[in-house]
Amino acid sequence: EIVLTQSPGTLSLSPGERATLSCRASQSLSDNYVAWYQQKPGQSPRLLIFGASSRAAGTPHRFSGSGSGPDFSLTISRLEPEDFAVYYCQQYAKSLTFGGGTKVEI
Amino acid sequence: QVRLVQSGAEVKRPGASVKVSCKTSGYTFTNYGFIWFRQAPGQGLEWLGWISGYSGNTDYTQKLQDRLTVTTDTSTSTGYMELRSLTSDDTAVYYCARMRISNLRVWPFGDYWGQGSLVTVSS
């Protein structure tokens, strides 16, 4: 099973700041098969990024995904108040697994 | 617009079964599939299984493949997830999500999600 490790566990930032979230896989992921989701309390997850860097419909341009091999990241260029949430990465290169999540808090 | 509406909360005894439904609208059902996840209280996301709306092919997490069945009903554009022999470890919010299919292959991530169905297993 491919294990995804997200870091940091919690990111404490202010609106307007830049956030960089990391997702490291236990082995290299073919074809960059990584997705990122946002989840707010009491809500269903929302797809932000697939294929490591492709924005899903409705994803604001301040969200960008990058990476290859075992190392991937999600960057929020300037945090808006509605961006404070938990973010999960998911790999679908070999079966499916999720990272443990990064909480972005004020 | 794309909508996935799940069935309501359930309380089950240990050893029982639960079947969660996911009714869809706003897109061509057979051009996509379903992917099912769950989230235990205060925990992260766990993938359960998926089914292609085009071919009916399925895949399950190894951990649950003996107890889990996912199906679809094309006539009602509805997906189903049935989990048997429930234990307290199965207490979670269960989510369905739409799964993309293109070039005859599945892309197992969820692009639109249902609202979640809480399943509580308790004696």
Short mmCIF file of C-alpha atoms in Angstrom, two decimals:
data_model
loop_
_atom_site.label_atom_id
_atom_site.label_comp_id
_atom_site.label_asym_id
_atom_site.label_seq_id
_atom_site.Cartn_x
_atom_site.Cartn_y
_atom_site.Cartn_z
CA GLU A 1 0.00 0.00 0.00
CA ILE A 2 1.25 3.48 -0.86
CA VAL A 3 1.40 5.63 2.27
CA LEU A 4 0.91 9.38 1.91
CA THR A 5 2.40 11.64 4.57
CA GLN A 6 1.07 15.19 4.73
CA SER A 7 2.94 17.97 6.46
CA PRO A 8 2.60 20.01 8.48
CA GLY A 9 -0.28 18.61 10.46
CA THR A 10 -1.47 22.13 11.24
CA LEU A 11 -0.58 25.38 9.50
CA SER A 12 -1.36 28.59 11.38
CA LEU A 13 -1.54 31.57 9.03
CA SER A 14 -3.38 34.85 8.48
CA PRO A 15 -5.60 35.93 5.60
CA GLY A 16 -3.48 37.20 2.72
CA GLU A 17 -0.55 34.91 3.50
CA ARG A 18 0.75 32.12 1.28
CA ALA A 19 0.18 28.49 2.29
CA THR A 20 2.24 25.56 1.08
CA LEU A 21 1.04 22.06 1.95
CA SER A 22 3.17 18.98 1.35
CA CYS A 23 2.21 15.41 0.44
CA ARG A 24 4.96 12.79 0.26
CA ALA A 25 4.34 9.28 -1.05
CA SER A 26 6.15 6.16 0.13
CA GLN A 27 7.03 5.44 -3.52
CA SER A 28 7.07 7.34 -6.78
CA LEU A 29 3.60 7.94 -8.24
CA SER A 30 3.22 7.22 -11.94
CA ASP A 31 1.75 9.91 -14.16
CA ASN A 32 1.31 12.24 -11.17
CA TYR A 33 -1.97 10.64 -10.16
CA VAL A 34 -2.62 12.89 -7.17
CA ALA A 35 -5.79 14.74 -6.16
CA TRP A 36 -6.33 17.36 -3.47
CA TYR A 37 -9.55 17.95 -1.55
CA GLN A 38 -10.74 20.66 0.83
CA GLN A 39 -13.06 19.82 3.70
CA LYS A 40 -14.75 22.31 6.00
CA PRO A 41 -16.37 21.27 9.32
CA GLY A 42 -19.66 19.48 8.80
CA GLN A 43 -19.30 19.47 5.02
CA SER A 44 -18.42 16.92 2.36
CA PRO A 45 -14.96 17.10 0.81
CA ARG A 46 -14.59 19.20 -2.34
CA LEU A 47 -12.23 18.32 -5.18
CA LEU A 48 -9.68 21.08 -5.85
CA ILE A 49 -6.94 19.50 -7.96
CA PHE A 50 -6.50 16.27 -9.96
CA GLY A 51 -3.58 14.96 -11.98
CA ALA A 52 -1.33 16.80 -9.52
CA SER A 53 -1.86 20.20 -11.17
CA SER A 54 -5.21 20.40 -12.99
CA ARG A 55 -7.81 22.57 -11.29
CA ALA A 56 -11.29 21.09 -10.92
CA ALA A 57 -14.28 23.09 -12.13
CA GLY A 58 -14.84 26.05 -9.84
CA THR A 59 -11.44 25.90 -8.13
CA PRO A 60 -10.13 29.46 -7.70
CA HIS A 61 -6.86 30.30 -9.40
CA ARG A 62 -5.18 31.03 -6.06
CA PHE A 63 -5.03 27.23 -5.62
CA SER A 64 -2.26 25.46 -7.52
CA GLY A 65 -0.86 21.95 -7.39
CA SER A 66 2.59 20.76 -8.36
CA GLY A 67 5.06 17.97 -7.93
CA SER A 68 6.24 14.66 -9.32
CA GLY A 69 7.75 11.36 -8.21
CA PRO A 70 6.99 11.00 -4.54
CA ASP A 71 6.70 14.73 -3.65
CA PHE A 72 3.63 16.87 -4.27
CA SER A 73 2.37 20.17 -2.94
CA LEU A 74 -0.71 22.36 -2.85
CA THR A 75 -0.15 26.11 -2.73
CA ILE A 76 -2.71 28.76 -1.84
CA SER A 77 -1.20 32.02 -3.07
CA ARG A 78 -3.18 34.39 -0.82
CA LEU A 79 -5.41 32.92 1.84
CA GLU A 80 -9.02 34.05 1.87
CA PRO A 81 -11.17 33.63 5.02
CA GLU A 82 -13.07 30.76 3.37
CA ASP A 83 -9.82 28.79 2.76
CA PHE A 84 -9.37 27.85 6.42
CA ALA A 85 -10.16 24.15 6.34
CA VAL A 86 -8.61 20.68 6.27
CA TYR A 87 -6.87 19.58 3.07
CA TYR A 88 -6.33 15.97 2.00
CA CYS A 89 -4.18 14.54 -0.75
CA GLN A 90 -5.15 11.27 -2.45
CA GLN A 91 -3.15 9.07 -4.80
CA TYR A 92 -4.75 6.93 -7.47
CA ALA A 93 -1.65 5.56 -9.15
CA LYS A 94 -1.91 2.23 -7.34
CA SER A 95 -5.27 1.56 -5.71
CA LEU A 96 -6.30 4.61 -3.67
CA THR A 97 -4.98 6.02 -0.42
CA PHE A 98 -5.29 9.33 1.41
CA GLY A 99 -2.91 11.39 3.44
CA GLY A 100 -3.80 12.21 7.03
CA GLY A 101 -4.70 15.82 6.22
CA THR A 102 -3.34 19.31 6.93
CA LYS A 103 -5.46 21.74 8.90
CA VAL A 104 -5.05 25.36 7.82
CA GLU A 105 -6.13 27.56 10.71
CA ILE A 106 -6.10 31.23 11.51
CA GLN B 1 -26.52 21.00 -12.14
CA VAL B 2 -24.84 17.85 -10.88
CA ARG B 3 -26.40 16.55 -7.68
CA LEU B 4 -25.84 13.45 -5.57
CA VAL B 5 -28.36 12.96 -2.77
CA GLN B 6 -27.72 10.22 -0.23
CA SER B 7 -30.09 8.34 2.03
CA GLY B 8 -30.48 9.30 5.66
CA ALA B 9 -28.74 8.33 8.86
CA GLU B 10 -28.94 4.74 10.07
CA VAL B 11 -28.42 3.03 13.43
CA LYS B 12 -27.52 -0.65 13.22
CA ARG B 13 -26.74 -3.44 15.66
CA PRO B 14 -23.42 -5.26 15.43
CA GLY B 15 -23.64 -8.05 12.86
CA ALA B 16 -26.33 -6.31 10.81
CA SER B 17 -26.04 -4.91 7.28
CA VAL B 18 -26.56 -1.39 5.95
CA LYS B 19 -27.36 -0.22 2.43
CA VAL B 20 -26.75 3.44 1.55
CA SER B 21 -28.22 4.93 -1.62
CA CYS B 22 -26.96 7.81 -3.75
CA LYS B 23 -29.43 9.29 -6.23
CA THR B 24 -27.97 11.38 -9.00
CA SER B 25 -29.20 14.05 -11.37
CA GLY B 26 -27.80 16.60 -13.79
CA TYR B 27 -25.56 14.34 -15.88
CA THR B 28 -25.57 11.21 -18.04
CA PHE B 29 -25.39 8.39 -15.52
CA THR B 30 -23.64 5.80 -17.70
CA ASN B 31 -20.83 8.22 -18.64
CA TYR B 32 -19.53 8.17 -15.06
CA GLY B 33 -19.15 5.89 -12.08
CA PHE B 34 -19.44 6.03 -8.32
CA ILE B 35 -16.70 6.01 -5.78
CA TRP B 36 -17.45 5.43 -2.11
CA PHE B 37 -15.55 6.74 0.90
CA ARG B 38 -16.06 6.89 4.64
CA GLN B 39 -14.87 9.06 7.48
CA ALA B 40 -14.91 7.84 11.06
CA PRO B 41 -15.64 10.48 13.74
CA GLY B 42 -12.74 12.94 13.94
CA GLN B 43 -10.69 10.93 11.45
CA GLY B 44 -9.51 11.22 7.86
CA LEU B 45 -10.91 9.83 4.64
CA GLU B 46 -10.88 6.16 3.66
CA TRP B 47 -11.61 4.76 0.21
CA LEU B 48 -14.07 1.83 0.10
CA GLY B 49 -14.74 0.92 -3.51
CA TRP B 50 -15.86 2.10 -6.93
CA ILE B 51 -18.13 0.98 -9.76
CA SER B 52 -18.17 2.03 -13.38
CA GLY B 53 -21.58 3.20 -14.57
CA TYR B 54 -20.46 2.28 -18.09
CA SER B 55 -19.21 -1.30 -17.67
CA GLY B 56 -20.33 -2.29 -14.18
CA ASN B 57 -16.74 -3.13 -13.29
CA THR B 58 -15.91 -2.78 -9.60
CA ASP B 59 -12.90 -2.51 -7.35
CA TYR B 60 -12.80 -2.69 -3.57
CA THR B 61 -10.33 -1.96 -0.83
CA GLN B 62 -8.83 -5.27 0.23
CA LYS B 63 -9.72 -4.57 3.84
CA LEU B 64 -13.49 -4.71 3.14
CA GLN B 65 -13.85 -6.76 -0.05
CA ASP B 66 -15.47 -9.69 1.76
CA ARG B 67 -18.18 -7.49 3.33
CA LEU B 68 -18.75 -4.72 0.77
CA THR B 69 -20.83 -4.57 -2.41
CA VAL B 70 -21.38 -1.52 -4.60
CA THR B 71 -24.04 -1.54 -7.29
CA THR B 72 -25.95 0.78 -9.56
CA ASP B 73 -29.50 0.99 -10.88
CA THR B 74 -29.38 2.68 -14.26
CA SER B 75 -33.18 2.97 -14.45
CA THR B 76 -33.19 5.34 -11.46
CA SER B 77 -29.66 6.79 -11.80
CA THR B 78 -28.88 5.59 -8.31
CA GLY B 79 -25.85 3.98 -6.74
CA TYR B 80 -25.81 1.72 -3.71
CA MET B 81 -23.24 0.67 -1.13
CA GLU B 82 -23.97 -2.33 1.10
CA LEU B 83 -21.76 -3.25 4.05
CA ARG B 84 -22.40 -6.50 5.95
CA SER B 85 -21.41 -7.92 9.33
CA LEU B 86 -21.12 -4.46 10.86
CA THR B 87 -18.95 -3.73 13.90
CA SER B 88 -18.45 -0.58 15.93
CA ASP B 89 -15.39 0.14 13.77
CA ASP B 90 -17.77 0.74 10.85
CA THR B 91 -19.35 3.76 12.56
CA ALA B 92 -18.67 6.61 10.15
CA VAL B 93 -20.08 9.09 7.66
CA TYR B 94 -20.31 7.32 4.30
CA TYR B 95 -19.91 9.41 1.15
CA CYS B 96 -20.65 8.70 -2.49
CA ALA B 97 -18.93 10.74 -5.18
CA ARG B 98 -19.06 10.85 -8.94
CA MET B 99 -16.11 9.18 -10.63
CA ARG B 100 -14.92 10.18 -14.08
CA ILE B 101 -14.63 7.74 -16.98
CA SER B 102 -12.77 8.72 -20.14
CA ASN B 103 -11.07 6.76 -22.89
CA LEU B 104 -12.78 3.69 -21.41
CA ARG B 105 -10.79 3.95 -18.18
CA VAL B 106 -11.86 5.06 -14.76
CA TRP B 107 -10.29 7.98 -12.91
CA PRO B 108 -10.80 7.11 -9.25
CA PHE B 109 -11.21 10.45 -7.59
CA GLY B 110 -14.50 12.14 -6.68
CA ASP B 111 -15.42 15.31 -8.54
CA TYR B 112 -18.90 15.81 -7.07
CA TRP B 113 -19.90 14.48 -3.67
CA GLY B 114 -23.07 13.56 -1.84
CA GLN B 115 -23.90 15.11 1.49
CA GLY B 116 -22.87 12.03 3.48
CA SER B 117 -24.82 9.39 5.40
CA LEU B 118 -24.04 8.74 9.07
CA VAL B 119 -24.03 5.05 9.95
CA THR B 120 -23.84 4.29 13.67
CA VAL B 121 -23.20 0.75 14.83
CA SER B 122 -24.15 0.23 18.44
CA SER B 123 -25.65 -2.43 20.64
#
